Amino acid sequence: MLTLQPLNLPPYPFKISDDGNGQFSLFDEIRKKTIILTPEEWVRQHFVQYLIKQKNYPRSLIRLEGGLKLNGLQKRTDIVVFNTAGQPILIVECKAPSVTIDQKTFDQVARYNMVHKVSLLAVSNGLQHYYCTIDQEKREYRFIEDLPVYSKPV
């Protein structure tokens, strides 16, 4: 029996399947494939749907598990959203609900942003969500209450 933790995000009707051995999978609409359902993936899938359905971010401009090179090492961003010109505008770092969001989490997304240089960052464990805007020129950040809708980019 699959028990998934309720999150502090709207519920969505995901297509979840069981391989018969207790391994659950879910169909990822962005990557167009079935993926193993982990606690972090549960958060990522909910956050993607939140971006699309509540915040009007176009599905076609969202990339999941995108690779990037940082200090010669291969890393992966959980969610990157692009504008229509193909420039990244938002990075979202997702953690499992059991993971406390702390300075290490923010340091991780800040390192990814050294490559992407977006003006909007989000961090979520599905229960708590933090958003901040980044001024690249002034090298300053400011926490904001809510994520802006796509039609009103920061």
mmCIF file of C-alpha atoms in Angstrom:
data_model
loop_
_atom_site.group_PDB
_atom_site.id
_atom_site.type_symbol
_atom_site.label_atom_id
_atom_site.label_comp_id
_atom_site.label_asym_id
_atom_site.label_seq_id
_atom_site.Cartn_x
_atom_site.Cartn_y
_atom_site.Cartn_z
ATOM 1 C CA MET A 1 0.000 0.000 0.000
ATOM 2 C CA LEU A 2 1.397 3.367 -1.034
ATOM 3 C CA THR A 3 1.146 6.166 1.495
ATOM 4 C CA LEU A 4 2.344 9.518 0.264
ATOM 5 C CA GLN A 5 2.680 12.429 2.597
ATOM 6 C CA PRO A 6 0.132 15.192 2.011
ATOM 7 C CA LEU A 7 1.942 18.344 0.954
ATOM 8 C CA ASN A 8 1.335 22.037 1.414
ATOM 9 C CA LEU A 9 0.523 22.251 -2.306
ATOM 10 C CA PRO A 10 -2.764 21.592 -4.105
ATOM 11 C CA PRO A 11 -3.447 17.887 -4.797
ATOM 12 C CA TYR A 12 -3.259 16.706 -8.411
ATOM 13 C CA PRO A 13 -4.584 13.518 -10.077
ATOM 14 C CA PHE A 14 -1.256 11.854 -10.927
ATOM 15 C CA LYS A 15 -1.091 8.572 -12.836
ATOM 16 C CA ILE A 16 0.612 6.301 -10.289
ATOM 17 C CA SER A 17 1.363 2.648 -11.024
ATOM 18 C CA ASP A 18 2.700 -0.285 -8.978
ATOM 19 C CA ASP A 19 5.140 -2.788 -10.459
ATOM 20 C CA GLY A 20 3.789 -5.455 -8.088
ATOM 21 C CA ASN A 21 6.917 -5.481 -5.926
ATOM 22 C CA GLY A 22 6.142 -2.329 -3.967
ATOM 23 C CA GLN A 23 7.938 -0.053 -6.453
ATOM 24 C CA PHE A 24 5.670 2.827 -7.439
ATOM 25 C CA SER A 25 6.033 5.001 -10.495
ATOM 26 C CA LEU A 26 4.322 8.071 -11.819
ATOM 27 C CA PHE A 27 3.897 9.465 -15.314
ATOM 28 C CA ASP A 28 5.841 12.712 -15.682
ATOM 29 C CA GLU A 29 3.988 15.032 -18.091
ATOM 30 C CA ILE A 30 7.058 17.198 -18.697
ATOM 31 C CA ARG A 31 9.568 14.436 -19.463
ATOM 32 C CA LYS A 32 6.821 12.303 -21.096
ATOM 33 C CA LYS A 33 7.900 9.131 -19.318
ATOM 34 C CA THR A 34 7.215 7.038 -16.254
ATOM 35 C CA ILE A 35 9.609 7.666 -13.370
ATOM 36 C CA ILE A 36 10.176 6.049 -9.969
ATOM 37 C CA LEU A 37 8.199 7.783 -7.264
ATOM 38 C CA THR A 38 10.507 8.959 -4.480
ATOM 39 C CA PRO A 39 9.591 11.491 -1.766
ATOM 40 C CA GLU A 40 11.603 14.181 -3.589
ATOM 41 C CA GLU A 41 9.913 13.320 -6.894
ATOM 42 C CA TRP A 42 6.529 13.592 -5.165
ATOM 43 C CA VAL A 43 7.425 17.183 -4.215
ATOM 44 C CA ARG A 44 8.875 17.984 -7.674
ATOM 45 C CA GLN A 45 5.758 16.728 -9.490
ATOM 46 C CA HIS A 46 3.450 18.701 -7.201
ATOM 47 C CA PHE A 47 5.531 21.839 -7.606
ATOM 48 C CA VAL A 48 5.508 21.524 -11.397
ATOM 49 C CA GLN A 49 1.721 21.229 -11.399
ATOM 50 C CA TYR A 50 1.530 24.209 -9.033
ATOM 51 C CA LEU A 51 3.632 26.249 -11.485
ATOM 52 C CA ILE A 52 1.437 25.245 -14.427
ATOM 53 C CA LYS A 53 -2.033 25.303 -12.903
ATOM 54 C CA GLN A 54 -1.816 28.010 -10.221
ATOM 55 C CA LYS A 55 0.935 30.274 -11.538
ATOM 56 C CA ASN A 56 0.373 29.952 -15.312
ATOM 57 C CA TYR A 57 3.925 28.916 -16.195
ATOM 58 C CA PRO A 58 3.809 27.306 -19.665
ATOM 59 C CA ARG A 59 4.474 23.549 -19.554
ATOM 60 C CA SER A 60 6.649 23.857 -22.668
ATOM 61 C CA LEU A 61 9.054 26.244 -20.883
ATOM 62 C CA ILE A 62 9.718 23.957 -17.896
ATOM 63 C CA ARG A 63 12.729 21.616 -17.797
ATOM 64 C CA LEU A 64 13.241 18.974 -15.102
ATOM 65 C CA GLU A 65 16.505 17.474 -13.928
ATOM 66 C CA GLY A 66 18.505 19.661 -16.284
ATOM 67 C CA GLY A 67 22.255 19.169 -16.282
ATOM 68 C CA LEU A 68 24.769 21.915 -15.684
ATOM 69 C CA LYS A 69 28.504 22.124 -15.148
ATOM 70 C CA LEU A 70 29.647 23.791 -11.941
ATOM 71 C CA ASN A 71 33.360 24.009 -11.106
ATOM 72 C CA GLY A 72 33.992 21.144 -13.519
ATOM 73 C CA LEU A 73 31.374 18.908 -11.847
ATOM 74 C CA GLN A 74 28.148 17.726 -13.428
ATOM 75 C CA LYS A 75 25.101 18.837 -11.371
ATOM 76 C CA ARG A 76 21.333 18.672 -11.893
ATOM 77 C CA THR A 77 18.753 21.366 -11.263
ATOM 78 C CA ASP A 78 15.349 20.052 -10.171
ATOM 79 C CA ILE A 79 13.229 22.573 -12.096
ATOM 80 C CA VAL A 80 14.272 25.387 -14.416
ATOM 81 C CA VAL A 81 11.714 27.627 -16.105
ATOM 82 C CA PHE A 82 12.589 29.612 -19.203
ATOM 83 C CA ASN A 83 11.094 32.682 -20.845
ATOM 84 C CA THR A 84 9.957 32.590 -24.469
ATOM 85 C CA ALA A 85 13.436 33.729 -25.577
ATOM 86 C CA GLY A 86 14.905 30.557 -24.030
ATOM 87 C CA GLN A 87 16.591 32.307 -21.097
ATOM 88 C CA PRO A 88 16.250 30.759 -17.630
ATOM 89 C CA ILE A 89 14.105 32.869 -15.291
ATOM 90 C CA LEU A 90 13.392 30.565 -12.328
ATOM 91 C CA ILE A 91 15.237 27.761 -10.535
ATOM 92 C CA VAL A 92 13.346 25.535 -8.101
ATOM 93 C CA GLU A 93 15.199 23.215 -5.725
ATOM 94 C CA CYS A 94 13.015 20.416 -4.349
ATOM 95 C CA LYS A 95 13.700 18.314 -1.287
ATOM 96 C CA ALA A 96 11.830 15.406 0.279
ATOM 97 C CA PRO A 97 9.308 16.441 2.964
ATOM 98 C CA SER A 98 11.568 14.880 5.619
ATOM 99 C CA VAL A 99 14.465 17.190 4.657
ATOM 100 C CA THR A 100 14.718 20.414 6.620
ATOM 101 C CA ILE A 101 15.311 23.456 4.458
ATOM 102 C CA ASP A 102 18.383 25.158 5.834
ATOM 103 C CA GLN A 103 21.336 27.280 4.758
ATOM 104 C CA LYS A 104 22.873 24.297 2.946
ATOM 105 C CA THR A 105 19.796 24.089 0.723
ATOM 106 C CA PHE A 106 19.996 27.780 -0.127
ATOM 107 C CA ASP A 107 23.745 27.478 -0.762
ATOM 108 C CA GLN A 108 23.032 24.645 -3.216
ATOM 109 C CA VAL A 109 20.510 26.633 -5.263
ATOM 110 C CA ALA A 110 22.767 29.715 -5.107
ATOM 111 C CA ARG A 111 25.631 27.650 -6.582
ATOM 112 C CA TYR A 112 23.353 26.507 -9.429
ATOM 113 C CA ASN A 113 22.423 30.119 -9.987
ATOM 114 C CA MET A 114 26.082 31.002 -10.549
ATOM 115 C CA VAL A 115 25.570 29.198 -13.876
ATOM 116 C CA HIS A 116 21.976 30.167 -14.735
ATOM 117 C CA LYS A 117 21.932 33.735 -13.327
ATOM 118 C CA VAL A 118 18.146 33.863 -12.883
ATOM 119 C CA SER A 119 16.326 36.579 -10.965
ATOM 120 C CA LEU A 120 13.948 34.228 -9.146
ATOM 121 C CA LEU A 121 14.719 31.242 -6.894
ATOM 122 C CA ALA A 122 12.408 28.840 -5.073
ATOM 123 C CA VAL A 123 13.136 26.122 -2.524
ATOM 124 C CA SER A 124 10.518 23.638 -1.330
ATOM 125 C CA ASN A 125 10.225 20.418 0.614
ATOM 126 C CA GLY A 126 6.524 20.298 -0.194
ATOM 127 C CA LEU A 127 5.635 21.564 3.268
ATOM 128 C CA GLN A 128 7.590 24.809 3.347
ATOM 129 C CA HIS A 129 8.305 27.027 0.343
ATOM 130 C CA TYR A 130 10.742 29.912 0.147
ATOM 131 C CA TYR A 131 11.034 32.374 -2.714
ATOM 132 C CA CYS A 132 13.528 35.118 -3.362
ATOM 133 C CA THR A 133 14.418 37.571 -6.063
ATOM 134 C CA ILE A 134 18.029 38.114 -7.055
ATOM 135 C CA ASP A 135 19.556 41.341 -8.326
ATOM 136 C CA GLN A 136 22.603 40.041 -10.211
ATOM 137 C CA GLU A 137 24.188 43.466 -10.665
ATOM 138 C CA LYS A 138 23.875 44.536 -7.031
ATOM 139 C CA ARG A 139 24.529 40.954 -5.834
ATOM 140 C CA GLU A 140 21.546 41.211 -3.484
ATOM 141 C CA TYR A 141 18.589 38.973 -2.762
ATOM 142 C CA ARG A 142 15.226 39.611 -1.177
ATOM 143 C CA PHE A 143 12.759 37.044 0.135
ATOM 144 C CA ILE A 144 9.233 37.414 -1.200
ATOM 145 C CA GLU A 145 5.929 36.035 0.147
ATOM 146 C CA ASP A 146 4.714 34.274 -2.961
ATOM 147 C CA LEU A 147 5.856 33.193 -6.372
ATOM 148 C CA PRO A 148 4.698 35.616 -9.076
ATOM 149 C CA VAL A 149 2.486 34.333 -11.872
ATOM 150 C CA TYR A 150 4.186 33.819 -15.225
ATOM 151 C CA SER A 151 2.483 36.764 -16.907
ATOM 152 C CA LYS A 152 4.055 39.042 -14.305
ATOM 153 C CA PRO A 153 7.746 38.088 -14.265
ATOM 154 C CA VAL A 154 9.951 39.704 -11.631
#
